[in-house]
Each structure stands twice: as C-alpha cells, then as structure tokens.
Coordinates of C-alpha atoms in Angstrom, one line a residue:
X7 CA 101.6 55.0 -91.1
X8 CA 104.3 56.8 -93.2
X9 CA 103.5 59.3 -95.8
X10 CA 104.3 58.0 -99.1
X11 CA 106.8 61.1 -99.6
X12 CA 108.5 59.1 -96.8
X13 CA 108.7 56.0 -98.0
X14 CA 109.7 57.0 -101.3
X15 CA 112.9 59.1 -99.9
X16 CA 113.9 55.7 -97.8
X17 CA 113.4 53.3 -101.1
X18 CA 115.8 56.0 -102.9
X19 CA 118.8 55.0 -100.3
X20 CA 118.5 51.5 -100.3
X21 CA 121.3 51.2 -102.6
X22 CA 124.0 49.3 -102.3
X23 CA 127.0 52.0 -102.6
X24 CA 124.9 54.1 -99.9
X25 CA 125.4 52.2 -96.5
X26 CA 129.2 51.6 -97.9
X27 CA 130.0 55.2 -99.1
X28 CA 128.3 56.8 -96.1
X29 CA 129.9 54.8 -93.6
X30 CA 133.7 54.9 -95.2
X31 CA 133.2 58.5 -94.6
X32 CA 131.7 58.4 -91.1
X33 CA 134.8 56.5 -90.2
X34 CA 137.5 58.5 -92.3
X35 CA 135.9 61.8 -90.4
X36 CA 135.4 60.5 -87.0
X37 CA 139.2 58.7 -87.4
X38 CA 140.2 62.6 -87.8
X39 CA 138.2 63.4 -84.3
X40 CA 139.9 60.8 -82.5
X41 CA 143.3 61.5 -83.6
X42 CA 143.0 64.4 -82.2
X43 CA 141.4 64.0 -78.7
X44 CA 143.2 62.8 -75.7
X45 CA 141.2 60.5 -73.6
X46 CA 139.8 61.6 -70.2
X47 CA 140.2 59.5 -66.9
X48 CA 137.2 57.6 -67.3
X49 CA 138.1 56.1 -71.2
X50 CA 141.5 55.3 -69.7
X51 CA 140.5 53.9 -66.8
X52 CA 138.9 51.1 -68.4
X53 CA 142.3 50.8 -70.6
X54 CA 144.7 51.0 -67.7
X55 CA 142.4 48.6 -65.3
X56 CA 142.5 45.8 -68.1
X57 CA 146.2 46.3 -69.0
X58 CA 147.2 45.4 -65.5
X59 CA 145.1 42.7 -64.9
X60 CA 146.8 38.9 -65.5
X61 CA 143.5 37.3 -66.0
X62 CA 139.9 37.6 -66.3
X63 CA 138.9 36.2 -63.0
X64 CA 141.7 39.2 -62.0
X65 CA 139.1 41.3 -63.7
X66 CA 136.2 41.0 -62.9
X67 CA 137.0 41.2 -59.1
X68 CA 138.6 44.2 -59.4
X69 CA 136.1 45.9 -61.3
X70 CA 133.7 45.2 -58.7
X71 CA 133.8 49.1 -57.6
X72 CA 132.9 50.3 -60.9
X73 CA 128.9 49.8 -60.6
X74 CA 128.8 48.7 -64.5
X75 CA 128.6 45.6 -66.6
X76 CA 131.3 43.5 -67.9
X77 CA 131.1 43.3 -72.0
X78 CA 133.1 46.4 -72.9
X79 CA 135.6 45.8 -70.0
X80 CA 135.9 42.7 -71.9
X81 CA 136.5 43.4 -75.3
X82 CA 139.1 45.8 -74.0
X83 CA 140.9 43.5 -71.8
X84 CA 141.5 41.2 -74.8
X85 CA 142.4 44.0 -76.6
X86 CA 145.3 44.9 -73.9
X87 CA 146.6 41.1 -74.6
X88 CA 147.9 42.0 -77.9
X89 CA 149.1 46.2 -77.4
X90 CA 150.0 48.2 -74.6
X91 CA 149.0 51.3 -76.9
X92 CA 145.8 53.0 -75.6
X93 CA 145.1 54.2 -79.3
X94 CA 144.1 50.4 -80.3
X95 CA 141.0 51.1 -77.5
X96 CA 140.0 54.0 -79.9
X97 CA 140.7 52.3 -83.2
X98 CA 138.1 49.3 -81.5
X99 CA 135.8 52.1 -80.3
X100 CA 136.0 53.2 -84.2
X101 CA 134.9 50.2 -85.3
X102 CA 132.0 49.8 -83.4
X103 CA 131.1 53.4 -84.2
X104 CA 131.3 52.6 -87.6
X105 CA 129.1 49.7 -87.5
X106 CA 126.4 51.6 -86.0
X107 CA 126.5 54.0 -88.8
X108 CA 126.1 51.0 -91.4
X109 CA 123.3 49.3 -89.6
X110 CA 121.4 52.6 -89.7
X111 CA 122.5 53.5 -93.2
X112 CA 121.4 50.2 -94.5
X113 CA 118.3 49.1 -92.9
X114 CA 117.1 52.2 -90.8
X115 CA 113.6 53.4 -92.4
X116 CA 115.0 57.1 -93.1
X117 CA 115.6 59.2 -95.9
X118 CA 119.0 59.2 -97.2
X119 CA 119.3 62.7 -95.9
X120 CA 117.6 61.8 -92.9
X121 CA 120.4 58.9 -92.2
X122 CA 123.5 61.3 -93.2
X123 CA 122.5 64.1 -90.6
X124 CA 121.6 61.3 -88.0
X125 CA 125.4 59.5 -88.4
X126 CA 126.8 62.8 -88.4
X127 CA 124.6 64.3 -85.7
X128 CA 126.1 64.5 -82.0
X129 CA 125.7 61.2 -80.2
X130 CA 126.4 59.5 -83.2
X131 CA 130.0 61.1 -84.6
X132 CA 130.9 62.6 -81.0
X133 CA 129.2 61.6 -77.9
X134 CA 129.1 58.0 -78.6
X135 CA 132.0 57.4 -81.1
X136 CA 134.6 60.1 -80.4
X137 CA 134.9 59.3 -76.2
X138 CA 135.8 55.4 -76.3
X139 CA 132.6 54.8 -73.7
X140 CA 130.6 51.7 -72.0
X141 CA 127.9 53.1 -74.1
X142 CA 128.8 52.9 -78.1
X143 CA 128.3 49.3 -77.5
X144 CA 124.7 49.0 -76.5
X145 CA 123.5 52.0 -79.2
X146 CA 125.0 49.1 -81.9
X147 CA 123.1 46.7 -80.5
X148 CA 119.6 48.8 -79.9
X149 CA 119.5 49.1 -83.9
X150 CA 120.6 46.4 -84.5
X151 CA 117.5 45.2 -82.8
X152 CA 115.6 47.6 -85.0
X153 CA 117.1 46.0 -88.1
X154 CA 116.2 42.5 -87.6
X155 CA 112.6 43.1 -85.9
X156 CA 109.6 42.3 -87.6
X157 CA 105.7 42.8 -86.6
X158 CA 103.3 39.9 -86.1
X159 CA 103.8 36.7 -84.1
X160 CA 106.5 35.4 -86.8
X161 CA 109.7 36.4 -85.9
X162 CA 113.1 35.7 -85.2
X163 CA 112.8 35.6 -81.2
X164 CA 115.9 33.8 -80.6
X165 CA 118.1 36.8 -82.4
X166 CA 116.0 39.4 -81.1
X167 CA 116.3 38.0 -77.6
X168 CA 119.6 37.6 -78.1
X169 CA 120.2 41.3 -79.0
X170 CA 118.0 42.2 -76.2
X171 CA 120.6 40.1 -73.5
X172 CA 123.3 41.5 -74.6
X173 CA 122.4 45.3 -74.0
X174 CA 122.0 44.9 -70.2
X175 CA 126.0 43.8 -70.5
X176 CA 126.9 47.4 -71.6
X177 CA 125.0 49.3 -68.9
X178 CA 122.2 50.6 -66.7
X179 CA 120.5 52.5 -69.7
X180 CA 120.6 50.1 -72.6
X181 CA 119.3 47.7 -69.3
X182 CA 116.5 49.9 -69.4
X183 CA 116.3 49.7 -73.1
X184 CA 116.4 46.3 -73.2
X185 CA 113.4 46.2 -71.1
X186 CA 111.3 48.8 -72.9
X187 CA 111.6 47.1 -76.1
X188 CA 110.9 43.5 -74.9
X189 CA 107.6 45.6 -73.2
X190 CA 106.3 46.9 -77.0
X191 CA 106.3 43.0 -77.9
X192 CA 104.2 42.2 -74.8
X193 CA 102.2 44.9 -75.5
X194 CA 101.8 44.0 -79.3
X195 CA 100.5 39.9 -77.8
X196 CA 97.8 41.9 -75.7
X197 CA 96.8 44.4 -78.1
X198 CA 97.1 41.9 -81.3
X199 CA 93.8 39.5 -80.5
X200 CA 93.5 38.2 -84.2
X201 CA 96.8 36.6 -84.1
X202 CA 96.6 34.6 -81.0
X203 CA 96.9 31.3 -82.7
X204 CA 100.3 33.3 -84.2
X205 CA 101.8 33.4 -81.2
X206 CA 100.7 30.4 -79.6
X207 CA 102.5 28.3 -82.4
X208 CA 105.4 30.7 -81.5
X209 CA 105.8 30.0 -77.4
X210 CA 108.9 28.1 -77.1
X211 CA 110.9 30.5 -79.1
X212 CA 109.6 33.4 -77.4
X213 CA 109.8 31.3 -74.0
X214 CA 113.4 30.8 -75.2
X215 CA 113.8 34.8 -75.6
X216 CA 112.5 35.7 -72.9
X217 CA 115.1 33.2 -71.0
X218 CA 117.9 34.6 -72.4
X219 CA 116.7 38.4 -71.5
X220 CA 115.6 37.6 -67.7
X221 CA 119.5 35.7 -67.2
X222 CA 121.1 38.7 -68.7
X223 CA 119.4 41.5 -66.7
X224 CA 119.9 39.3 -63.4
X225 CA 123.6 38.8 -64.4
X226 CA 124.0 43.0 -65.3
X227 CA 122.4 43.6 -61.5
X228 CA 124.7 41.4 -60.2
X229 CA 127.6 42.8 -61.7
X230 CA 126.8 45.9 -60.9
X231 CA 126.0 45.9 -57.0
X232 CA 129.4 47.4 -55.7
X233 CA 130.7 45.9 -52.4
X234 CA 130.0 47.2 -48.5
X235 CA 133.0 49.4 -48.5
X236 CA 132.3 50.6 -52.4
X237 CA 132.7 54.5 -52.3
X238 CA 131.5 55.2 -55.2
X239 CA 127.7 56.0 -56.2
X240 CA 126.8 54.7 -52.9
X241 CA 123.3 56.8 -52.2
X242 CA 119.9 56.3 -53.3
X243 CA 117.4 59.8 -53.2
X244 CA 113.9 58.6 -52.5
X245 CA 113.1 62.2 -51.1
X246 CA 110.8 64.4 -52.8
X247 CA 112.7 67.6 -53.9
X248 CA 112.1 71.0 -56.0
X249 CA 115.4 71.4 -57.1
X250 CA 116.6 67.9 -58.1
X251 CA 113.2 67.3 -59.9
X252 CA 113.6 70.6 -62.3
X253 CA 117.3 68.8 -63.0
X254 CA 115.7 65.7 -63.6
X255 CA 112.9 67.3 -66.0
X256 CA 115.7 68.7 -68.3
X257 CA 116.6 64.8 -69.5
X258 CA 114.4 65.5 -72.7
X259 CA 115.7 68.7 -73.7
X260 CA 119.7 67.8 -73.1
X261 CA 119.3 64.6 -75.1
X262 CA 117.1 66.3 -77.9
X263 CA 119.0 69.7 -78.3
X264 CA 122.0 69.1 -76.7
X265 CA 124.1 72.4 -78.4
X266 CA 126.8 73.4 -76.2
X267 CA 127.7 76.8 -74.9
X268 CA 130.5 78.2 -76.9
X269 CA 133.3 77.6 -74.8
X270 CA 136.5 75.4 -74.2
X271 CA 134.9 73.8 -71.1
X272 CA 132.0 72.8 -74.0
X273 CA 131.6 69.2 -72.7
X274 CA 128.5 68.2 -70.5
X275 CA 126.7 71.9 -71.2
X276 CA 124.0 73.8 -73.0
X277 CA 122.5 76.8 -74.4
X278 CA 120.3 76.8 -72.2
X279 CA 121.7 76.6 -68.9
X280 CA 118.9 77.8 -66.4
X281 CA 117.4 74.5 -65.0
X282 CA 113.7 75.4 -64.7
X283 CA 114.1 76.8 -68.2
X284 CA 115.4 73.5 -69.2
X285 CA 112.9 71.4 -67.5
X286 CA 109.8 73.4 -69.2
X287 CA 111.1 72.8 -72.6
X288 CA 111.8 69.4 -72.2
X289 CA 107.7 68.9 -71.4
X290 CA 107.4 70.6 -74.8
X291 CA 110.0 68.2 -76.2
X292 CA 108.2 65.2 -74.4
X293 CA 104.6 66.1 -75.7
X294 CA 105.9 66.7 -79.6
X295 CA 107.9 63.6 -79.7
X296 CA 104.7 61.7 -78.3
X297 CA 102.7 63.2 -81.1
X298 CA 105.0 60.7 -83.3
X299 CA 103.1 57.7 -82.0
X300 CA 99.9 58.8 -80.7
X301 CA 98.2 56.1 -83.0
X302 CA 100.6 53.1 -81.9
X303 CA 100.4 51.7 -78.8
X304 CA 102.7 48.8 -79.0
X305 CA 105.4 51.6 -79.7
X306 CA 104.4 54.1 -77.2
X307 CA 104.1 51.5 -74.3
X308 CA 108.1 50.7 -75.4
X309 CA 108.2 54.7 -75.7
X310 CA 106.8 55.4 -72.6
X311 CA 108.1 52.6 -70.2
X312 CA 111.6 53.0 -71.4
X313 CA 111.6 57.3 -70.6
X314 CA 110.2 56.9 -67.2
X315 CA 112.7 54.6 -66.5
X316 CA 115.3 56.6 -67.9
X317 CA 113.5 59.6 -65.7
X318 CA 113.4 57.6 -62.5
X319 CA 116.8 56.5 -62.6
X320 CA 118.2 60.0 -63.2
X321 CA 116.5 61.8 -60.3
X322 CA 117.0 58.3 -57.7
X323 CA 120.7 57.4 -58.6
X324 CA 122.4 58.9 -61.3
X325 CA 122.0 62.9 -62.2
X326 CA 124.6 62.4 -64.9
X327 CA 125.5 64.5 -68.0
X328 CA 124.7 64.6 -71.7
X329 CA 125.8 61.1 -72.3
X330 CA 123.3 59.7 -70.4
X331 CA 120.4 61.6 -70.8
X332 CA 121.2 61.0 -74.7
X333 CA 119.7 57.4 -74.5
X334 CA 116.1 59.4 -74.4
X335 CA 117.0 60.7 -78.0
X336 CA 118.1 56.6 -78.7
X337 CA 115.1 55.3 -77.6
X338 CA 113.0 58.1 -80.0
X339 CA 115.0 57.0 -82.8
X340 CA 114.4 53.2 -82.3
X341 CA 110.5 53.5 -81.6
X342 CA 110.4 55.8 -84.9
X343 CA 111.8 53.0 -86.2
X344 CA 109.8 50.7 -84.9
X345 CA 107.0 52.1 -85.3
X346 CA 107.4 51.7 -89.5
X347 CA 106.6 47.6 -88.6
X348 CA 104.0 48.7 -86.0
X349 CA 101.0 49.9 -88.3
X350 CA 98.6 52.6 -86.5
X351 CA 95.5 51.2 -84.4
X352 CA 92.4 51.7 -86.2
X353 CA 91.1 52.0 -82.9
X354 CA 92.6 54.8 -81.1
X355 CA 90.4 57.5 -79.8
X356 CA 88.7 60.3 -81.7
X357 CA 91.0 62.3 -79.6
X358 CA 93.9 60.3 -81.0
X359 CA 93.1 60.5 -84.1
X360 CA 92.5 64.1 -84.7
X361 CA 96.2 64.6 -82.9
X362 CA 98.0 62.5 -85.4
X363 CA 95.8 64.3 -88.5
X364 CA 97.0 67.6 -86.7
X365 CA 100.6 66.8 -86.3
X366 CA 100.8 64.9 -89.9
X367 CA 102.0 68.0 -91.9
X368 CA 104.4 68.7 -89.5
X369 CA 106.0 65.0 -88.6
X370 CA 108.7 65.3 -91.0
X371 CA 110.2 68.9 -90.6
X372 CA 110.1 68.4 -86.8
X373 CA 112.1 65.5 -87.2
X374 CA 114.3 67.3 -89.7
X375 CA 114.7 70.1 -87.4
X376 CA 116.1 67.9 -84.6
X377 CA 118.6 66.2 -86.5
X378 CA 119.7 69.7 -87.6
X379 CA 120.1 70.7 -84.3
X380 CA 122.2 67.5 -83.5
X381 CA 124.2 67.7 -86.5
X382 CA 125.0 71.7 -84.9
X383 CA 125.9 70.0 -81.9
X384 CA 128.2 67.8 -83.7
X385 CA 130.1 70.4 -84.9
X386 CA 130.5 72.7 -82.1
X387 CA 132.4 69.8 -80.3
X388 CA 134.3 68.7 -82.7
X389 CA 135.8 72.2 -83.9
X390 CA 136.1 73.1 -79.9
X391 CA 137.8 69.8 -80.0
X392 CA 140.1 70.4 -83.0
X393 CA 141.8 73.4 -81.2
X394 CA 141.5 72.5 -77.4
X395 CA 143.1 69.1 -75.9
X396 CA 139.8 67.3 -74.2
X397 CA 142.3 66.4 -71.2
X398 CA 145.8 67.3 -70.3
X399 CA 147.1 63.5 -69.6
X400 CA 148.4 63.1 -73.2
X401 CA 150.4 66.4 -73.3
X402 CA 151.9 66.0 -69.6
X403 CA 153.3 62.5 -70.6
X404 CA 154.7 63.8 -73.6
X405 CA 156.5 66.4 -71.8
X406 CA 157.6 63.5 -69.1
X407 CA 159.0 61.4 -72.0
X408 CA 160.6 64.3 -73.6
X409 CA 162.7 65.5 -70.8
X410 CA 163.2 61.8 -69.1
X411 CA 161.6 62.5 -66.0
X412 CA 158.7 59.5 -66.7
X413 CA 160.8 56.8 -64.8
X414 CA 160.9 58.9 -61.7
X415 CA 159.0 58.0 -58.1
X416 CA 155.3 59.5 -59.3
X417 CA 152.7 60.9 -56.5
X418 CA 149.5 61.6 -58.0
X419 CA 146.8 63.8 -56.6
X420 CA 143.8 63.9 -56.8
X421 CA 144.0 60.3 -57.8
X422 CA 140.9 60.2 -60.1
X423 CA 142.4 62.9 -62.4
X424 CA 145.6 61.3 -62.7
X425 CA 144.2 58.1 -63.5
X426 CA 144.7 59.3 -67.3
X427 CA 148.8 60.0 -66.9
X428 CA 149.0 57.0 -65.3
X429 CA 147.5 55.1 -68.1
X430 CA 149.5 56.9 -70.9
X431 CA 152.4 56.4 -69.1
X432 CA 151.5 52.9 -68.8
X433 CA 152.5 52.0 -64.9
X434 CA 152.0 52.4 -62.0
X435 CA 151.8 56.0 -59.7
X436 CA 151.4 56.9 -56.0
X437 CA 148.2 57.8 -55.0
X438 CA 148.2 59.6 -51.3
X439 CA 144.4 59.2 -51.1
X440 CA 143.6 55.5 -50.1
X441 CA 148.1 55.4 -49.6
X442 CA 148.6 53.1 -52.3
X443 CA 150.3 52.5 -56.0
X444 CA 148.4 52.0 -59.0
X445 CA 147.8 52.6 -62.5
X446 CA 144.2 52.9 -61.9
X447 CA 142.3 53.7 -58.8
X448 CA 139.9 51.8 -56.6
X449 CA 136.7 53.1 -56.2
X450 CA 136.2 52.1 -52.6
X451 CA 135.7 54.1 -49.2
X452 CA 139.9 54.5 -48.6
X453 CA 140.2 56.7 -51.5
X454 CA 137.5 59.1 -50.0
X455 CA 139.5 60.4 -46.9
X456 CA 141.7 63.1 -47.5
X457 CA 145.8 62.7 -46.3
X458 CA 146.3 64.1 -43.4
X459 CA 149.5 65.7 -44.1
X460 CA 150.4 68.1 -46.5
X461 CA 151.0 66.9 -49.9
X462 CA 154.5 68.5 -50.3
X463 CA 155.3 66.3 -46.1
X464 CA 154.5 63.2 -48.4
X465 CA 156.2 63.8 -51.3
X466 CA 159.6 64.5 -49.2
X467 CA 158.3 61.0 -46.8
X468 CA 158.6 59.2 -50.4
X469 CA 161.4 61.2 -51.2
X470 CA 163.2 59.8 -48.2
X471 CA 161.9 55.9 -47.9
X472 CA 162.6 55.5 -51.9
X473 CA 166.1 57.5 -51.6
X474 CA 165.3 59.4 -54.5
X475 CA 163.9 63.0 -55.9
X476 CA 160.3 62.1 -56.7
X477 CA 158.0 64.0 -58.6
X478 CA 154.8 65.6 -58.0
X479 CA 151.9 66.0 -60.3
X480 CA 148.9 67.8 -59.2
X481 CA 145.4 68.9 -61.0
X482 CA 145.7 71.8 -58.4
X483 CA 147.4 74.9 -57.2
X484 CA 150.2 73.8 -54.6
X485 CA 149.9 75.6 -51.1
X486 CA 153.2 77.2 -50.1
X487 CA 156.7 77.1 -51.2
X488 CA 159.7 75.0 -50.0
X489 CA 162.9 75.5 -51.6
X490 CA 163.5 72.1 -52.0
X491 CA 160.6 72.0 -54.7
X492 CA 161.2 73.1 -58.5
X493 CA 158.1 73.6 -60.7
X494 CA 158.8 72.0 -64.2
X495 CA 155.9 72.8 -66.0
X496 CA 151.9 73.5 -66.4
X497 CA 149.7 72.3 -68.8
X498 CA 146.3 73.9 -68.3
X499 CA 143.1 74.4 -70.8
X500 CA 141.6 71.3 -71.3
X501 CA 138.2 70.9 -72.0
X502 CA 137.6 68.7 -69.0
X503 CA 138.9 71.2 -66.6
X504 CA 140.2 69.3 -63.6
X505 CA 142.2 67.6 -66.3
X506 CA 144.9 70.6 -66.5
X507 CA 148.4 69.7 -64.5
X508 CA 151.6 71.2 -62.9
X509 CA 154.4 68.7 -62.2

C-alpha cells in the first residue's frame, strides 16, 4: 500500500493546469533538442524507405528485412504522402513524445515532483523522444494502459486489450510488455478467489481481449520473421557463455542508471564500463526494485515475467544498447503504477512481510534517487548534444547543396552509414555493396559481401558508364592516391562515430 505522505503528494498534482503546463514545457524543451540533432541512419531509414515507396503493399514487402513491426513504419509512410521534409518525422515523433508526458502527468500515481523528474529524466526527454524511434510508440501505449486499468474483475477489457494489441505493432520489447501485463491480470483471476463470480460475469469481454492480444502478437511474429536470404540479425545463441551472460546481466543497471561517460561518442555508454562490474550492480538493482513489490503478487508475476523475457531475449538474439535495455526501467515504472490498483496480499509470507516493513522507510528516496540519476542522464546527452552534431548526414548535404555538387552520380560506402545522406538528400545513391541504387538499403545477404575491387576502380567504372565525374562519399579513410581524385571536404566528430564523412 502507499504511504499516506504518498498519496497526499499525488492528490496535490491532480490539477488541471499541471498535466497542461508540464507538458507545454516538455514539448517547448524537447522541440529545442530536436532542432538541434541530426538524425542517424536508422531514424532516416525508416523516413527514406517510406518516402520511396508508391504504396503500402510496396511497403510492407520491402520492409520485410527489417525484423520489426509495421505501426510506426506506418504512421511515417502517411506522413511522407504529404512532405518530403524529414523534419515533419521529428515534429510526429514530438507529438507522440508529448503525449506520453501528459498521460503520465495526468493520471500516473506520482508526486508532482516525482512526474517532472520522470518526463524530464532520460528515456523520456532523450532516449525515447529526442531519436524519432520504433520505440516512443509502444512507451505511449504501456501507460496508457496504466491509465485506464483498474483492479477487480470490472474493467474495461475491450480498451485494455486493445492497448495491449497494439504494443506488439511497435516491437519485440513492448511484445514482451504486452505479454507481461496481460500475465499480472491472469495472475490477479488465480490469486483473486472471492471474486470468481466477478469474473465469470466478465468472460466474453475478457474472451474478446484476449482475442485481440493473441491476433496481434501472431501478426508482430509474422511481420517480423525476415526472409531466407535476410542478412540481417540472422543468428540465434543458445550456447551457454561467460562473457555474453556478464553482458546480458548489465540490462538492469544500463536501463536504471544509464549516465554516460563524458564524451562526444556519449551515446550507447556508461559510467561504469567494466562488464562484470556492470552485471554485479544490476543484481543489486534487480533485488532493490523487487523490494517495491514483495507484498503483490499480481504485479510481481507482470514484474518478473516481463524482465526475464527482456533478459532472455538480450543474451539469445539481441545484445543491443541503452534503448533497449531501457524497457526494464519502463516496465518498473508501470508495475509501480500498477501496483497502486493492486493492494498488498495479506497473505504473503512472514518473510515477505518483514522485507516490505524493512524497505518502507526507504521506498520513496530510492525511487527519488533513480529519477535523479535519470534526470543526470538527461542532461549529459542533451548538453553533449547541443555542441556535437549526433551524425554527420545533415552537415555533409548542406555542404553538397551549398556548392551544387548534390545532383552529381553519388557512390556511397559503407552503405548503411550513408543511408542518412541519402535520405536528406532525398534520392537515390550507389551503393557498391549488394551493386545497386537506393535511397535506403536492403538488409539482405547481397549487401554483406564486400566489392571486390577497389572503391576508387568503381567510382572511375561509374565515372566511365555514366560519362560523368562522380562523387565519392565515404565513412572511411581512402587507401591510396590517384591524381584523378580531388578531396572536397571532411566532416568528422559526430557523436555516432562511423557517421563522420569525406567526399
């Protein structure tokens, strides 16, 4: 149960003006982050993929490579029907940022200081709001969730499933989500025998729910099985290793305390950058965070279920970086949500008990201290940001407009880099590996084998077939000189890294 300090700090910010005013902010702020960061290849891959399509159909067979779901490839392909301008993508990505920070504002069971550091804490005003992502999509819809659910066998189930079919269109991890947090209202039928009748009055609804959920997670696997010839994220680790478990182990601490190091190439790292270091804090991190529902077992069954999904994921498929460890810190927030409709089980084990009495005192300046530590976060990336471009692409196409060279025969390599000066420049490049123009790239096996001839032999090929000097852009040192070859310019220290160029 909440302390009734607690709920007297959350009855304080249920005023109208609050959500409003703290969300007119969020968005005036964050509109001053995205101004100034130029997307990265996988933002404007999305963009570019959807601007060259002619249809859906078109689409949604080309995406096939990508190994993700459809809805935000969606939104943004009705987006590109009306603009070629990849800045409307952000605007959109704005939006939905900014509706995340009203739903929690408004209905989240916080204090109003509580809600301002979580808005302007790092997944919410950088992570998940400043890089136009799959991912700001399904956080909406997780607390959104949150908002409408209700405990007991009377509830909205046709919303609530709703909400829970359409997270497993956004990705893998609000999939997971998705699943977790149907789980908690299984586990609240089981655990809830003196409302039996409750539910039984309930079973088409839920049967309706239910319906809805099972269709949209078989649809999201669908979608995202890549084809026979797919080259990307191909492999599956079912192996038992040292080294890729420690990595796995440090989900908890990433997504709790994700502080950079102080450095331009900020992005995807932390303070603490020695793996089994990582991995032994993030038990520590685990066990404190389960102290928060020790007493509830509907919510720690959602709890539970959804991080060793997340965990199991991560070390069989998917290492990945701070964005997708941070749907650990997600599902935290939505079970401590949650668990304010979920009252405590009267009976939980002596053993239980006396760890919830212990912890008590300390439940709300642990949570305060993490949403300082996110709100740190938060502004580490966006000062680093402020001062240092996130990727190269913007500035290189600039330069490219500037000087009329942007109409020119383009070959592009590495082709995954370039993906984001093709998209800026809005057409169409050559891209040695897989032999082929495009604006985008296509994730299949082609792409993987390296040219066999020197780049500079294939820009003077092109040179020659198209009767015209081409130019050459490159994320990488060129190898050797040739008189016939002019370097025009370099623009290096992006945050990304490979995202710096010489053309």
């Amino acid at each position: 149960m909440t302390t009734a300090h607690e709920d007297r700090l959350s009855k304080k910010s249920d005023t109208p003006l609050f959500p409003v005013a703290l969300t007119l902010l969020f968005a005036a702020l964050e509109l001053v982050n995205i101004l100034h960061h130029a997307m990265w290849r996988d933002e404007l891959y999305v963009w570019a993929l959807c601007r060259h399509c002619h249809s859906i159909s078109e689409l949604l067979y080309l995406k096939r490579y990508d190994g993700h779901p459809d809805a935000w490839y969606l939104l943004v392909y009705l987006l590109t029907r009306f603009t070629g301008n990849p800045f409307a993508m952000q605007l959109l990505h704005l939006v939905i940022a900014s509706a995340t920070a009203y739903v929690l504002a408004a209905y989240a069971p916080f204090s109003r200081l509580q809600k301002i550091f979580l808005v302007f804490g790092y997944f919410f005003f950088y992570e998940y709001a400043t890089i136009s992502r799959i991912y700001g999509l399904s956080i909406l819809w997780v607390f959104c969730y949150c908002a409408v659910f209700r405990s007991g066998p009377k509830k909205n189930y046709l919303l609530l499933g709703l909400l829970l079919a359409l997270l497993p269109q956004a990705s893998i991890y609000a999939l997971i989500l998705a699943v977790a947090l149907a789980l908690g209202i299984v586990a609240e039928v089981a655990l809830a025998v003196g409302q039996r009748a409750g539910w039984r009055e309930e079973r088409w609804p839920v049967a309706g729910a239910a319906a809805m959920l099972g269709a949209s997670v078989v649809v999201s696997v669908l979608r995202m099985r890549t084809p026979p010839d797919s080259g990307y994220l191909t492999g599956w680790f079912f192996s038992l290793n040292r080294e890729r478990l420690l990595d796995a182990l440090g989900m908890m601490w990433n997504s709790f305390v994700p502080i950079p190091t102080l450095s331009a190439h900020f992005w995807n790292t932390n303070i603490v950058p020695a793996v089994p270091l990582a991995a032994i804090l993030s038990v520590v991190v685990l066990a404190i965070s389960i102290l928060y529902f020790v007493r509830q077992p509907m919510v720690m069954t959602t709890y539970l279920a959804g991080l060793g999904a997340l965990f199991l994921f991560k070390y069989v498929k998917v290492m990945g970086d701070v964005r997708h460890d941070g749907h650990a810190f997600i599902l935290f927030l939505a079970c401590l949500w949650l668990g304010r409709e979920w009252p405590e089980s009267e009976g939980a084990t002596r053993v239980a008990r006396a760890m919830a009495a212990w912890f008590a005192p300390q439940r709300a300046a642990t949570f305060y201290a993490l949403l300082v530590l996110q709100l740190a976060a938060a502004g580490i990336a966006s000062a680093i940001s402020y001062r240092v471009p996130f990727s190269q692409a913007q500035a290189t196409v600039e330069y490219l407009r500037a000087n009329h060279l942007d109409k020119m025969f383009i070959v592009a390599d590495r082709d995954y880099p370039l993906i984001s000066v093709a998209a800026y420049l809005d057409r169409e490049v050559y891209y040695p590996r897989g032999d082929r123009m495009g604006s985008y790239v296509i994730w299949d096996r082609a792409r993987l084998y390296d040219p066999r001839e020197p780049i500079l032999r294939i820009a003077r090929e092109k040179a020659f077939l198209e009767q015209q000097d081409v130019l050459l852009i490159l994320n990488y040192p060129l190898q050797g000189a040739d008189p016939r070859v002019r370097t025009l310019a370099f623009f290096t220290g992006s945050i990304v890294g490979d995202e710096d160029y010489r053309s």
